[in-house]
Coordinates of C-alpha atoms in Angstrom, one line a residue:
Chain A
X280 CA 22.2 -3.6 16.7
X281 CA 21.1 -0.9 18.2
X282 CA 21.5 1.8 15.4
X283 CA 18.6 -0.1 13.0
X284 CA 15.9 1.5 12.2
X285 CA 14.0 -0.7 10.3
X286 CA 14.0 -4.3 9.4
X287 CA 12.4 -5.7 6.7
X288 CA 11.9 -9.5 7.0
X289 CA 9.9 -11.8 4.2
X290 CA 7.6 -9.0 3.6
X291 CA 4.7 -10.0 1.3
X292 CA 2.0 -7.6 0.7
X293 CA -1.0 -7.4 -1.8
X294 CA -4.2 -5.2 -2.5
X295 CA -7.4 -6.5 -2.3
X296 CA -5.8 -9.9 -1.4
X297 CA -5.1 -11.1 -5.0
X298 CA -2.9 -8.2 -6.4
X299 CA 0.9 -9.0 -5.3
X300 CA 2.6 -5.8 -4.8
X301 CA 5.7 -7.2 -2.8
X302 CA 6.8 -10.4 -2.7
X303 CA 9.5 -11.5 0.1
X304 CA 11.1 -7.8 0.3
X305 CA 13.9 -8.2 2.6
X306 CA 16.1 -5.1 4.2
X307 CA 17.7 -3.3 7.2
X308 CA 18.5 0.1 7.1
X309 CA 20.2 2.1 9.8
X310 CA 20.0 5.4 11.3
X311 CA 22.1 7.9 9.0
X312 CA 22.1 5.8 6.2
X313 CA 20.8 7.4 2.6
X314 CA 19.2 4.6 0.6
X315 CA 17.5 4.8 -2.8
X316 CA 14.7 1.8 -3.9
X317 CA 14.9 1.6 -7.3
X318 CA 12.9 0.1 -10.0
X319 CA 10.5 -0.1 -13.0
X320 CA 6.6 1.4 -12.4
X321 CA 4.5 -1.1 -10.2
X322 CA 7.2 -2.7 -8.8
X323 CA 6.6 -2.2 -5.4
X324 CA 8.4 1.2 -4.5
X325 CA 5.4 3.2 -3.0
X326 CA 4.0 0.3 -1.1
X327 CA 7.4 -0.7 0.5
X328 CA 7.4 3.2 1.7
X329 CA 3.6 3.2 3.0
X330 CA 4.7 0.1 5.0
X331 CA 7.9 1.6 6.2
X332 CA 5.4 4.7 7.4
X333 CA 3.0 2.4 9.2
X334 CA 0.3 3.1 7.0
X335 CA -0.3 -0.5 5.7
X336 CA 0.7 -3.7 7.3
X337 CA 2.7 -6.7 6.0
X338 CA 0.0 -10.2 4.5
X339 CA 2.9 -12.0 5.7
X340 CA 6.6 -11.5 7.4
X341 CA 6.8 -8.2 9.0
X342 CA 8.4 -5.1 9.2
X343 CA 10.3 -3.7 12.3
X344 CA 10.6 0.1 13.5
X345 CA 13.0 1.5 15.9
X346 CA 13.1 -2.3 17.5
X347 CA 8.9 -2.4 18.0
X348 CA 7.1 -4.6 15.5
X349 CA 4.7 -2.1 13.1
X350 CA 1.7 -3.7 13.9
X351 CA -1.6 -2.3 12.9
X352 CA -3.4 -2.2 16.8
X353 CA -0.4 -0.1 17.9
X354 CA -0.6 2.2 15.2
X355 CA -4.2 2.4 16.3
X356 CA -3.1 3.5 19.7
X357 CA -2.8 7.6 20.1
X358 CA 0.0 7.5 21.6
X359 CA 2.2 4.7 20.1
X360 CA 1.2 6.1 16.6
X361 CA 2.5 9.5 17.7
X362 CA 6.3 8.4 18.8
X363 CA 6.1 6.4 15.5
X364 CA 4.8 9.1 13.1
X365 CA 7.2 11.9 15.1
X366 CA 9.6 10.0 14.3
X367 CA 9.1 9.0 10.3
X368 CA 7.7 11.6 7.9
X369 CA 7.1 10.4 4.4
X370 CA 6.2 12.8 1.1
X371 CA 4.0 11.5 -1.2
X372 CA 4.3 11.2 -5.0
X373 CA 1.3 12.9 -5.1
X374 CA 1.5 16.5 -3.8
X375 CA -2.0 16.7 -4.2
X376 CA -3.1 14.3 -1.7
X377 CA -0.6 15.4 0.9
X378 CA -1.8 18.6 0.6
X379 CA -5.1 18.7 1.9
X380 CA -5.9 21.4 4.3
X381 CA -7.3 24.6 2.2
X382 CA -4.1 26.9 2.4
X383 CA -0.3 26.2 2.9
X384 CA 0.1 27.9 6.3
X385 CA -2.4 25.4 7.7
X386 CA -1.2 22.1 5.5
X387 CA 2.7 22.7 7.6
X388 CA 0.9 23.4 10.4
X389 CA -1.5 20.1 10.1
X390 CA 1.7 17.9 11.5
X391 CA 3.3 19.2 14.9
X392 CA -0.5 20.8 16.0
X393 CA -1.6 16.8 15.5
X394 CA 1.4 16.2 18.1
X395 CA 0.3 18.5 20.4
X396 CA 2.9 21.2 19.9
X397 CA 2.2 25.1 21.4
X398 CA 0.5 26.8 18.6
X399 CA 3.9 29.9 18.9
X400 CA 6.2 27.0 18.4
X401 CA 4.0 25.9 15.3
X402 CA 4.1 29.6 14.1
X403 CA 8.0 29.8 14.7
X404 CA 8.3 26.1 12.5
X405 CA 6.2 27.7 9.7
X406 CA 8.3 30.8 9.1
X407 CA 11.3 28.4 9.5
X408 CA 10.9 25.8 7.1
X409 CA 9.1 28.1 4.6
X410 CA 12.7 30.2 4.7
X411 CA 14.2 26.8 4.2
X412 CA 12.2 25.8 1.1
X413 CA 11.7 29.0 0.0
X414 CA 8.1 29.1 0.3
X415 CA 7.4 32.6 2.5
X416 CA 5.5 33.9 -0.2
X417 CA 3.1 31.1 -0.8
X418 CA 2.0 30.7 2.9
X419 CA -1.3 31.9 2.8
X420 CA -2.2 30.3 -1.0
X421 CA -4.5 27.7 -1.7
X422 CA -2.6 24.4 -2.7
X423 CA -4.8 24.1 -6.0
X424 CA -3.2 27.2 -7.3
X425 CA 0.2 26.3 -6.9
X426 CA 2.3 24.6 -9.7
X427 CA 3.8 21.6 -9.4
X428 CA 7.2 22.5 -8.4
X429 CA 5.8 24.4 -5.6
X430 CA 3.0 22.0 -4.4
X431 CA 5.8 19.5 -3.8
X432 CA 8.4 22.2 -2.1
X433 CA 5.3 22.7 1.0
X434 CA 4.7 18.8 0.7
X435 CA 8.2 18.5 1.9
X436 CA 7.2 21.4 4.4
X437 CA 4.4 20.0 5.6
X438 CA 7.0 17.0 6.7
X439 CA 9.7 18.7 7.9
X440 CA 7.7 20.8 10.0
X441 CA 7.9 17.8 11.9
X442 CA 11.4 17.2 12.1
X443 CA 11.1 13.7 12.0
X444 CA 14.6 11.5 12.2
X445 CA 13.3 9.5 8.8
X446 CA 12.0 11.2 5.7
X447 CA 10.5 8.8 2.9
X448 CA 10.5 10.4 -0.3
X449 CA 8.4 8.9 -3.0
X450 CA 9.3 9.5 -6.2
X451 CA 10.3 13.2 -4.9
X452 CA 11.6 14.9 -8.4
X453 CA 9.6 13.2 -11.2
X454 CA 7.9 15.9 -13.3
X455 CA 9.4 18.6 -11.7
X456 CA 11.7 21.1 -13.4
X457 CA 15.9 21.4 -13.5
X458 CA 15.8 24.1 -10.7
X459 CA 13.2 22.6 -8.1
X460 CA 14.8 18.9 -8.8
X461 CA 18.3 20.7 -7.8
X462 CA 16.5 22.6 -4.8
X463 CA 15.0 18.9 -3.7
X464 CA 18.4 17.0 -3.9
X465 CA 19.6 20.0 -1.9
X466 CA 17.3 19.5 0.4
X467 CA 17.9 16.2 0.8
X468 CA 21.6 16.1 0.8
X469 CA 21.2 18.7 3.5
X470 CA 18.9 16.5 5.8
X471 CA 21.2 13.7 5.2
X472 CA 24.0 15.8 6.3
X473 CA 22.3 16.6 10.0
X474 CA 21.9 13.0 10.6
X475 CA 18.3 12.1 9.3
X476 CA 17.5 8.7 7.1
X477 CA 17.2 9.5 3.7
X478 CA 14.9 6.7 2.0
X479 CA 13.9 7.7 -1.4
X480 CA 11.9 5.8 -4.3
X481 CA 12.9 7.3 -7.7
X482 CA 13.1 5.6 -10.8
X483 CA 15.2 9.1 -12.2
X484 CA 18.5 7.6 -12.2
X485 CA 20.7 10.9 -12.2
X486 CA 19.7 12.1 -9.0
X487 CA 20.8 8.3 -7.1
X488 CA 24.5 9.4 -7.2
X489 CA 23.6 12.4 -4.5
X490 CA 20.6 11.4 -2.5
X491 CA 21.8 7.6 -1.8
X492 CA 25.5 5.4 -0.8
X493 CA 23.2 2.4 -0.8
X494 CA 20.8 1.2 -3.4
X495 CA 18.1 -1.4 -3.4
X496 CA 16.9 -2.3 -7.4
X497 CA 12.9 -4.0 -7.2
X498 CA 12.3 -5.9 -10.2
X499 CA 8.9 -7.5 -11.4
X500 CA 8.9 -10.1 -9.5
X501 CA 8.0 -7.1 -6.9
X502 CA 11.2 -8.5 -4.6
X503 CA 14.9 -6.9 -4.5
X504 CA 16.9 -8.6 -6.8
X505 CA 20.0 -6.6 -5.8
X506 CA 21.5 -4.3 -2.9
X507 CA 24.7 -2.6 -2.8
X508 CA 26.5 0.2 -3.1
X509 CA 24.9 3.0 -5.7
X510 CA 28.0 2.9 -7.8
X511 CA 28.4 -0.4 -8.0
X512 CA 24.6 -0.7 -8.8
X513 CA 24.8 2.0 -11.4
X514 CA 27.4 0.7 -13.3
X515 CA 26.1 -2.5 -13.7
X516 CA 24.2 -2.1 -17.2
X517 CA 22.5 -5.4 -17.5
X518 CA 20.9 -5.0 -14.2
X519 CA 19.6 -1.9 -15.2
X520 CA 18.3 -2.6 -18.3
X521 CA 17.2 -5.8 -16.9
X522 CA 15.2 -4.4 -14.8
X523 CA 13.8 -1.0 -17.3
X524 CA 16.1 1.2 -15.6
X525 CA 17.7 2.2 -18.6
X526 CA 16.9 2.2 -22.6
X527 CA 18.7 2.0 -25.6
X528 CA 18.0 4.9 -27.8
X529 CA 19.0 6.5 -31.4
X530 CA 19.7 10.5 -31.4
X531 CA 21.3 12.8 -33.4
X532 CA 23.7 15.6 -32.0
X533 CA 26.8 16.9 -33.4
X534 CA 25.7 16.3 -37.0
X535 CA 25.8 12.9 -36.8
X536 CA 22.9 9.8 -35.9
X537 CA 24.0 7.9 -32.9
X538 CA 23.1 4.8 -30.4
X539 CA 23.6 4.6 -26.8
X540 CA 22.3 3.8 -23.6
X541 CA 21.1 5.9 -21.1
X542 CA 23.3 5.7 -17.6
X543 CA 23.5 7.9 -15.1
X544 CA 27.2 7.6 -14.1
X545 CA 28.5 7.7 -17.9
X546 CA 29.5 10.6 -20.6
X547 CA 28.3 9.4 -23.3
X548 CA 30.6 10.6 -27.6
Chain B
X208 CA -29.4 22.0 -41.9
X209 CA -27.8 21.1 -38.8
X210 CA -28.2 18.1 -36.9
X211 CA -30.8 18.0 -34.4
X212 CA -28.7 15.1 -32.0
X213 CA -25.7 17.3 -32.8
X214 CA -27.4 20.4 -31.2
X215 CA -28.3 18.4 -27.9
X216 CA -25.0 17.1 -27.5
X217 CA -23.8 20.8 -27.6
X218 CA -26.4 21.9 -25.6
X219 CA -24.8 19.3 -23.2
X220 CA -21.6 19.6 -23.7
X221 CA -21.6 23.5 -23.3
X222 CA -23.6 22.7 -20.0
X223 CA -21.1 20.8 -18.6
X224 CA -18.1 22.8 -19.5
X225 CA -20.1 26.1 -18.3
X226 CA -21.2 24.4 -14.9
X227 CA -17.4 23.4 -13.9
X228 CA -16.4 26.7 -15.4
X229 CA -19.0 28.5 -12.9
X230 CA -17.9 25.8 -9.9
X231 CA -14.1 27.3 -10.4
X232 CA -15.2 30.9 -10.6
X233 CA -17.4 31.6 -8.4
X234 CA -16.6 29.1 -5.5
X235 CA -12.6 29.2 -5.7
X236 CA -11.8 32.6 -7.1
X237 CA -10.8 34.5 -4.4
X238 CA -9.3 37.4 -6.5
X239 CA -11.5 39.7 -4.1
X240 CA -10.6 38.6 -1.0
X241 CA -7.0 39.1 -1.9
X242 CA -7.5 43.0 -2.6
X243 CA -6.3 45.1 -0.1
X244 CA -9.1 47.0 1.0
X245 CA -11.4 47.9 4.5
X246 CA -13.0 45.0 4.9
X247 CA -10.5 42.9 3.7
X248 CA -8.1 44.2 6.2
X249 CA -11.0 43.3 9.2
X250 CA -10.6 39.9 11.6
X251 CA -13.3 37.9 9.5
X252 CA -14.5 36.6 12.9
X253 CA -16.0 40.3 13.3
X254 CA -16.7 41.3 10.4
X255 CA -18.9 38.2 10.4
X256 CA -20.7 39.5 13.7
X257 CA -21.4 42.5 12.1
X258 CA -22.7 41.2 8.7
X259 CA -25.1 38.9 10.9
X260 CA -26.0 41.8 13.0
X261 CA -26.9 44.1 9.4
X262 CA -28.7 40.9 8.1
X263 CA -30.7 40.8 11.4
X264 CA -31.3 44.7 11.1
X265 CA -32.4 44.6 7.9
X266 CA -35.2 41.8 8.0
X267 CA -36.4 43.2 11.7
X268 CA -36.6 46.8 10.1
X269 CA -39.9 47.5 8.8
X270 CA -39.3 50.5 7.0
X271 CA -37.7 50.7 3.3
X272 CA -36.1 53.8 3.4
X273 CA -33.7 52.7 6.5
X274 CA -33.3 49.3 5.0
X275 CA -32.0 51.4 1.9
X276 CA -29.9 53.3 3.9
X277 CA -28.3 50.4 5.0
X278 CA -28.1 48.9 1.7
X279 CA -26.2 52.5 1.0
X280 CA -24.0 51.5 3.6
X281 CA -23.3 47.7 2.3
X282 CA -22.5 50.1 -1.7
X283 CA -20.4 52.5 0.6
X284 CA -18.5 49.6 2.2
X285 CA -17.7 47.7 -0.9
X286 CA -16.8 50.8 -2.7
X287 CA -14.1 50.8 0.4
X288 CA -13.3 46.8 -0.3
X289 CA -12.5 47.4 -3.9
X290 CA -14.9 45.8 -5.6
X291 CA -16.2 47.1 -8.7
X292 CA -19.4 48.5 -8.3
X293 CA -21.0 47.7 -11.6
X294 CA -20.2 43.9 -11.0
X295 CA -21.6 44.3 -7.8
X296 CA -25.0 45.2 -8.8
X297 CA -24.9 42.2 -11.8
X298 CA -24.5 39.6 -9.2
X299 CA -26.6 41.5 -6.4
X300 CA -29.4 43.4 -8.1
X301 CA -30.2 41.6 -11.4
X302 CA -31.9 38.4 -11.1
X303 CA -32.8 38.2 -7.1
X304 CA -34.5 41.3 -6.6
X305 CA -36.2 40.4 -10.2
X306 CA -37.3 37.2 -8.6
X307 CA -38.4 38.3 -5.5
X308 CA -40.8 41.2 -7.9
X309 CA -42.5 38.4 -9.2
X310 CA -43.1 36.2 -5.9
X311 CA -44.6 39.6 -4.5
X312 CA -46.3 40.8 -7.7
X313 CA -49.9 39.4 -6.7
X314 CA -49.4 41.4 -3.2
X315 CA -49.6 44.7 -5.3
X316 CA -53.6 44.2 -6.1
X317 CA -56.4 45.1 -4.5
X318 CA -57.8 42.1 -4.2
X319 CA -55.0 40.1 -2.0
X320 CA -54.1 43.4 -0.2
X321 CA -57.2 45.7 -0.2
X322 CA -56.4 49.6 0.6
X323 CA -56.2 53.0 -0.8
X324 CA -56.3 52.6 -4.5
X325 CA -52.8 53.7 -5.9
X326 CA -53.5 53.0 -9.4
X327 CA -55.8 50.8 -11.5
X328 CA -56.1 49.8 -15.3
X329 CA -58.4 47.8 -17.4
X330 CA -57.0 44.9 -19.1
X331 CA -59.0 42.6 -21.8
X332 CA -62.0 43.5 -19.3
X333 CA -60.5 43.2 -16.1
X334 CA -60.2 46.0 -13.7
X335 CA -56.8 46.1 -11.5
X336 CA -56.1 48.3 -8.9
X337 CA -52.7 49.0 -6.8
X338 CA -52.8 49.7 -3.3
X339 CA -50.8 51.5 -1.7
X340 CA -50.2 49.0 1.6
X341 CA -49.4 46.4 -1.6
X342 CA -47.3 48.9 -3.3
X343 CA -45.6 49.5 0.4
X344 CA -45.3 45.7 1.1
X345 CA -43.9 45.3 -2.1
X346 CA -41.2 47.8 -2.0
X347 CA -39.8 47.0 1.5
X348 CA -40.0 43.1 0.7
X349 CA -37.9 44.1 -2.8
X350 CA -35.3 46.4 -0.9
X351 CA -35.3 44.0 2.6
X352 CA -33.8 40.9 -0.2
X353 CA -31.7 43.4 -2.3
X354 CA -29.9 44.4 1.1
X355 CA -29.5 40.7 2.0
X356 CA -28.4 39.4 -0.7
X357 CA -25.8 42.1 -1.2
X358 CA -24.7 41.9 2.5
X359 CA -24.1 38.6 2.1
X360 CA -22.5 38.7 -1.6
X361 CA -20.1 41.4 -0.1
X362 CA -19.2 39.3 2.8
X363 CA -18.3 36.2 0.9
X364 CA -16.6 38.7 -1.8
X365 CA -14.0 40.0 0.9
X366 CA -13.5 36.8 3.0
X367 CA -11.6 34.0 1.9
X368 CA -13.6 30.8 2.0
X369 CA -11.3 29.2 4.3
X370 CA -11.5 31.9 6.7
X371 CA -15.1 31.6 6.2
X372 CA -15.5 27.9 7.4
X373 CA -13.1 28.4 10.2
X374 CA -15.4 31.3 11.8
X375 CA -17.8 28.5 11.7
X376 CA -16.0 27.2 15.2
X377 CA -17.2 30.6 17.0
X378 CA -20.6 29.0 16.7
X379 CA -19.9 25.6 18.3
X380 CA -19.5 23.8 15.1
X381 CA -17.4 20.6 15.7
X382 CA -13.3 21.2 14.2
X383 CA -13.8 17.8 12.0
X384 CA -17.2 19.0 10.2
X385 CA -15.1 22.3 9.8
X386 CA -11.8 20.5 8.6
X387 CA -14.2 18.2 6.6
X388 CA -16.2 21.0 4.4
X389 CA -12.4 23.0 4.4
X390 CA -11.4 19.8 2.9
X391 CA -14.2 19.3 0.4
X392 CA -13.8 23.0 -0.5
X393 CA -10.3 22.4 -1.3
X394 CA -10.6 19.3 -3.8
X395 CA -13.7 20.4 -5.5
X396 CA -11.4 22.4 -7.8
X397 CA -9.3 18.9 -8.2
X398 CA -12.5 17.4 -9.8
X399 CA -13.7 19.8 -11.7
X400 CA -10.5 19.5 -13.8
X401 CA -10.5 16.1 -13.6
X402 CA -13.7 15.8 -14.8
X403 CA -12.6 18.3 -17.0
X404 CA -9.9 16.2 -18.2
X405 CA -12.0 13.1 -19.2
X406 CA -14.3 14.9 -20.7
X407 CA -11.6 16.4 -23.1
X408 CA -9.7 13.0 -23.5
X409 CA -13.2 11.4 -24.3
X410 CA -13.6 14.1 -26.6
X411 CA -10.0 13.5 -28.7
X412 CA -10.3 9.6 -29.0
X413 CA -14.2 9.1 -29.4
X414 CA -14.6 12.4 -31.6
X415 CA -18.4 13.2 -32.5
X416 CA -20.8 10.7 -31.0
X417 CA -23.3 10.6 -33.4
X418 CA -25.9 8.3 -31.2
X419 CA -27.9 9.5 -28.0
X420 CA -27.3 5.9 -26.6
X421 CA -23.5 6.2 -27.0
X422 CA -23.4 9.7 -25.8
X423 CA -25.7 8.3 -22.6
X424 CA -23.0 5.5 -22.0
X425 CA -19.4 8.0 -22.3
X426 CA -21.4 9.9 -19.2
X427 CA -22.0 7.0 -17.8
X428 CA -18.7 5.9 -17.6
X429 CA -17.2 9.0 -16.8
X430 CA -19.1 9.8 -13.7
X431 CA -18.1 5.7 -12.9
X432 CA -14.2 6.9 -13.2
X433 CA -14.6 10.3 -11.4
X434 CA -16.5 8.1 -8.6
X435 CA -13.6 5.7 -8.8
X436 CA -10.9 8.2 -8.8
X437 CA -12.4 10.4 -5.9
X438 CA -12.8 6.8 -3.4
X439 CA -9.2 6.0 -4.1
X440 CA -8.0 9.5 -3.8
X441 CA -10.2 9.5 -0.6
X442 CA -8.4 6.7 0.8
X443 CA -4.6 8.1 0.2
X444 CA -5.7 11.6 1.3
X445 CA -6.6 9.3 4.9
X446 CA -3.4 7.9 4.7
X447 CA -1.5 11.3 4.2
X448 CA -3.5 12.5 7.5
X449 CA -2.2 9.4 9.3
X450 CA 1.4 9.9 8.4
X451 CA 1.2 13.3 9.7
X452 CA -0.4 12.5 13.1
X453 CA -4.0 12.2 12.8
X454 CA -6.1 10.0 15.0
X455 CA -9.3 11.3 14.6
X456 CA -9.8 14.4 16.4
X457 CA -8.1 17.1 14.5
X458 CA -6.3 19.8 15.5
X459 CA -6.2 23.0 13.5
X460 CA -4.6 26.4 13.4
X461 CA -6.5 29.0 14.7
X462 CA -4.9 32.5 13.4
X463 CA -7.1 35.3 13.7
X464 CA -6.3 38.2 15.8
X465 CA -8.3 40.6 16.7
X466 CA -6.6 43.8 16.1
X467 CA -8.2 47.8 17.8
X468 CA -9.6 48.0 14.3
X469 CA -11.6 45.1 14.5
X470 CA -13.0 46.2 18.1
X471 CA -13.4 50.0 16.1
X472 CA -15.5 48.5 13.9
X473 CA -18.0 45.9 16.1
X474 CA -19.0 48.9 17.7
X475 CA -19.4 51.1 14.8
X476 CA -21.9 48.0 13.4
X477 CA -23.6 48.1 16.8
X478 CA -24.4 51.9 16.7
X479 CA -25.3 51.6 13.2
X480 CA -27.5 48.7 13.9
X481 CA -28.7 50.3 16.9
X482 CA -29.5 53.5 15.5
X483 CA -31.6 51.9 12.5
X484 CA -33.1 50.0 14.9
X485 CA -34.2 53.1 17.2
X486 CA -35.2 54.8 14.1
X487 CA -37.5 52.3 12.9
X488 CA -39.4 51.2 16.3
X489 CA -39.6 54.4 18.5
X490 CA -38.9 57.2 16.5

């Protein structure tokens, strides 16, 4: 169908050759569509992304993109890489490494100038997508003195400078405070509502129920062992504790000592 | 009586901690260069044409008292930059100028530079004598590195290092070196807490280390994990690039403009320089 965006088929990927990271991931996602990979640390969630962006390539099975085969010679090729990568942004986990360039003006600007765009054009995106991220007043710092919050606010700049029709977001909201995790799910709700892919790892359960309609849960055999609709995925409790999505844990509050579980979609007495 | 082994690995320790804490400071503070004052305010394209036309002025100039009017100038100037004149002279006219007394010391006598006598003194049986064209030589080689060094010191004071590199392109220099040493620039404060970091975690699990070989392997091993660290960091920071459009030949943002101020002040420089220069060869 015309409308896929990517297909995942029998992807198995490891590092160094003898450390399996994915084992026989299999998926298609579709333009518009707002999809959340979920899952316990190391089971695959970052590398599925850095395929999905072209940046590694498959050991065996392959992964499709806009109906071209990601293949590692193309992406070597100036100008197929550049339709690709115009196309899918991703924001690293680490804000650190995706900010690279030594202030923030010049980190958003890294992108479209790498695409060839008009150097006014670049100026006018700056000034836009700082306004959108609220970020005017950190344009001419230096990444290393930015907190964390903020570092990951201009990573997202730095993408959307681009305007690209996918954004992969890995682990976008861990560590981050209340008010910057609420600007990011804003920001992403708001992307998905203009018609961009939304694919986000997370392993932070209480955001799924905003960012994604369709979740995928990777489990350590490093494969999906279930897709489906998030609330359907949510409220399945032995899945997620399965999988060490969720935990049981003893608290008091309200005077009184008390066990429960830890879901997302739940109240809890 | 306190432990001999205990002392070195303070002595070390303190080293260590002092080095990163002088690698933060004085490479990647830029409290300076965010002031808003003259220099500051100037296109650091020109104001780095103009520095390199005072540094060329004042090692062409042969005279002391115009090299110390232009080291007047440089005081003048930073007083105008807001920088605080009494930490300007600790990093400008302490230990360099001290240095450079003691390279030229010998020059002062007699017998390497043989003139009218100045001064002389007996010492344990020796006789010593000053000369003035050693006293001379002295003084203008003294002032000549002062200025220098203070030009230079006031330059990187009021220019963000950034803005530094990128005026490197006006000479020809290649946009990846430039994007490269930006890029070095801008995780070297990355590592130094990272290193930082190990150092202190080290600290809290291993405690005292009471044995030089022990102490010998924890360094070992930590510059193994920084090395570690930094290739693998390397690697995703080349995968970032990639997702964003790089295929090797970078392409960066080049923001200066030149403003009537900048052109006000490039020609002020030239006179300056000019008129030194008159001063000191046909006047």
């Amino acid at each position: 169908m015309s409308d896929i965006i990517f297909e995942v088929k029998d992807v198995h990927y490891s590092y160094l050759g003898k450390f399996p990271a994915l084992c026989g991931v299999e998926m298609t996602i579709r333009s518009g569509e707002k999809i959340a990979v979920i899952g316990a640390n190391g089971t695959g969630k970052s590398t599925l992304l850095q395929l999905l962006d072209g940046l590694i390539f498959p050991d065996h099975g392959h992964v499709t993109a806009f109906g071209e085969r990601l293949l590692e010679n193309s992406q070597n090729d100036e100008k197929s890489a550049h339709r690709f990568r115009r196309r899918v942004g991703l924001v690293f986990q680490n804000a650190d490494i995706q900010l690279f360039c030594p202030s923030v003006k010049e980190d958003i600007a890294f992108g479209p100038l790498q695409f060839g765009v008009a150097e006014e054009e670049v100026n006018r995106r700056i000034l836009e997508v700082a306004k959108a991220l609220d970020i005017q007043h950190l344009l001419d710092r230096v990444p290393h003195q930015l907190s964390i919050g903020e570092k990951r606010r201009v990573a997202i700049a730095s993408v959307l400078a681009i305007d690209p029709d996918v954004y992969l977001f890995d682990e976008p909201t861990a560590g981050l405070d209340p008010l910057t995790v609420r600007h990011i799910i804003d920001f992403i709700v708001t992307a998905s509502q203009r018609g961009k892919t939304i694919i986000t790892a997370t392993h932070d359960l209480h955001i799924i129920g905003e960012i994604a309609d369709t979740v995928y849960v990777f489990g350590r055999n490093k494969s999906i062992v279930r897709g489906g609709s998030s609330e359907s995925v949510l409220n399945d409790r032995t899945l997620l504790e399965s999988n060490n999505l969720i935990h049981i844990h003893r608290h008091h509050h309200g005077g009184r000592e008390h066990v429960h579980q830890h879901l997302p979609l739940e109240p809890h007495d | 009586m306190s432990n001999p082994l205990h002392k070195r690995r303070d002595f070390i320790e303190r080293s260590m901690l002092s080095a990163l804490s002088f690698i933060k400071e004085a490479t990647l503070s830029e409290e300076y260069a965010n002031r808003k004052g003259f220099l500051q305010s100037l296109d650091p394209r020109f104001k780095t044409i103009s520095f390199l036309a005072f540094l060329v002025t004042a090692v062409s100039l042969k005279s002391a008292a115009l090299i110390g009017t232009l080291y007047g100038f440089c005081l003048i100037l930073a007083f105008f930059s807001k920088i605080p004149i009494r930490k300007f002279f600790a990093r400008t006219l302490l230990f360099i100028p001290l240095f450079s007394l003691c390279i030229v010391l010998p020059t002062l006598f007699g017998i390497v530079t043989p003139g009218e006598p100045v001064w002389s003194f007996h010492v344990s049986g020796i006789n010593g004598i000053i000369t003035r064209p050693g006293l001379d030589g002295a003084v203008l080689f003294v002032v000549r590195i002062a200025t220098s060094v203070s030009l230079v010191v006031l330059l990187s004071l009021t220019t963000r290092h950034s803005e530094l590199l990128k005026v490197l392109r006006l000479f020809g220099v290649p946009q990846i070196f430039v994007l490269t040493v930006s890029m070095c620039y801008r995780y070297l404060h990355l590592f130094a807490t990272m290193v930082e970091n190990i150092f202190t975690a080290v600290k809290s699990r291993v405690g005292v280390v009471s044995q030089q070989r022990h102490g010998q392997k924890i360094v070992a091993w930590n510059i193994a994990t920084t090395w570690n660290r930094t290739t693998h960091m390397s690697e995703e920071v080349y995968m970032a690039m990639l997702s964003r459009g790089y295929t090797g030949e970078p392409r960066l943002l080049s923001e200066f403009n030149a403003t009537p101020k900048d052109w006000l002040w490039l020609l002020c420089a030239i006179i300056i320089c000019s008129g030194l220069f008159y001063k000191g060869y046909f006047l």
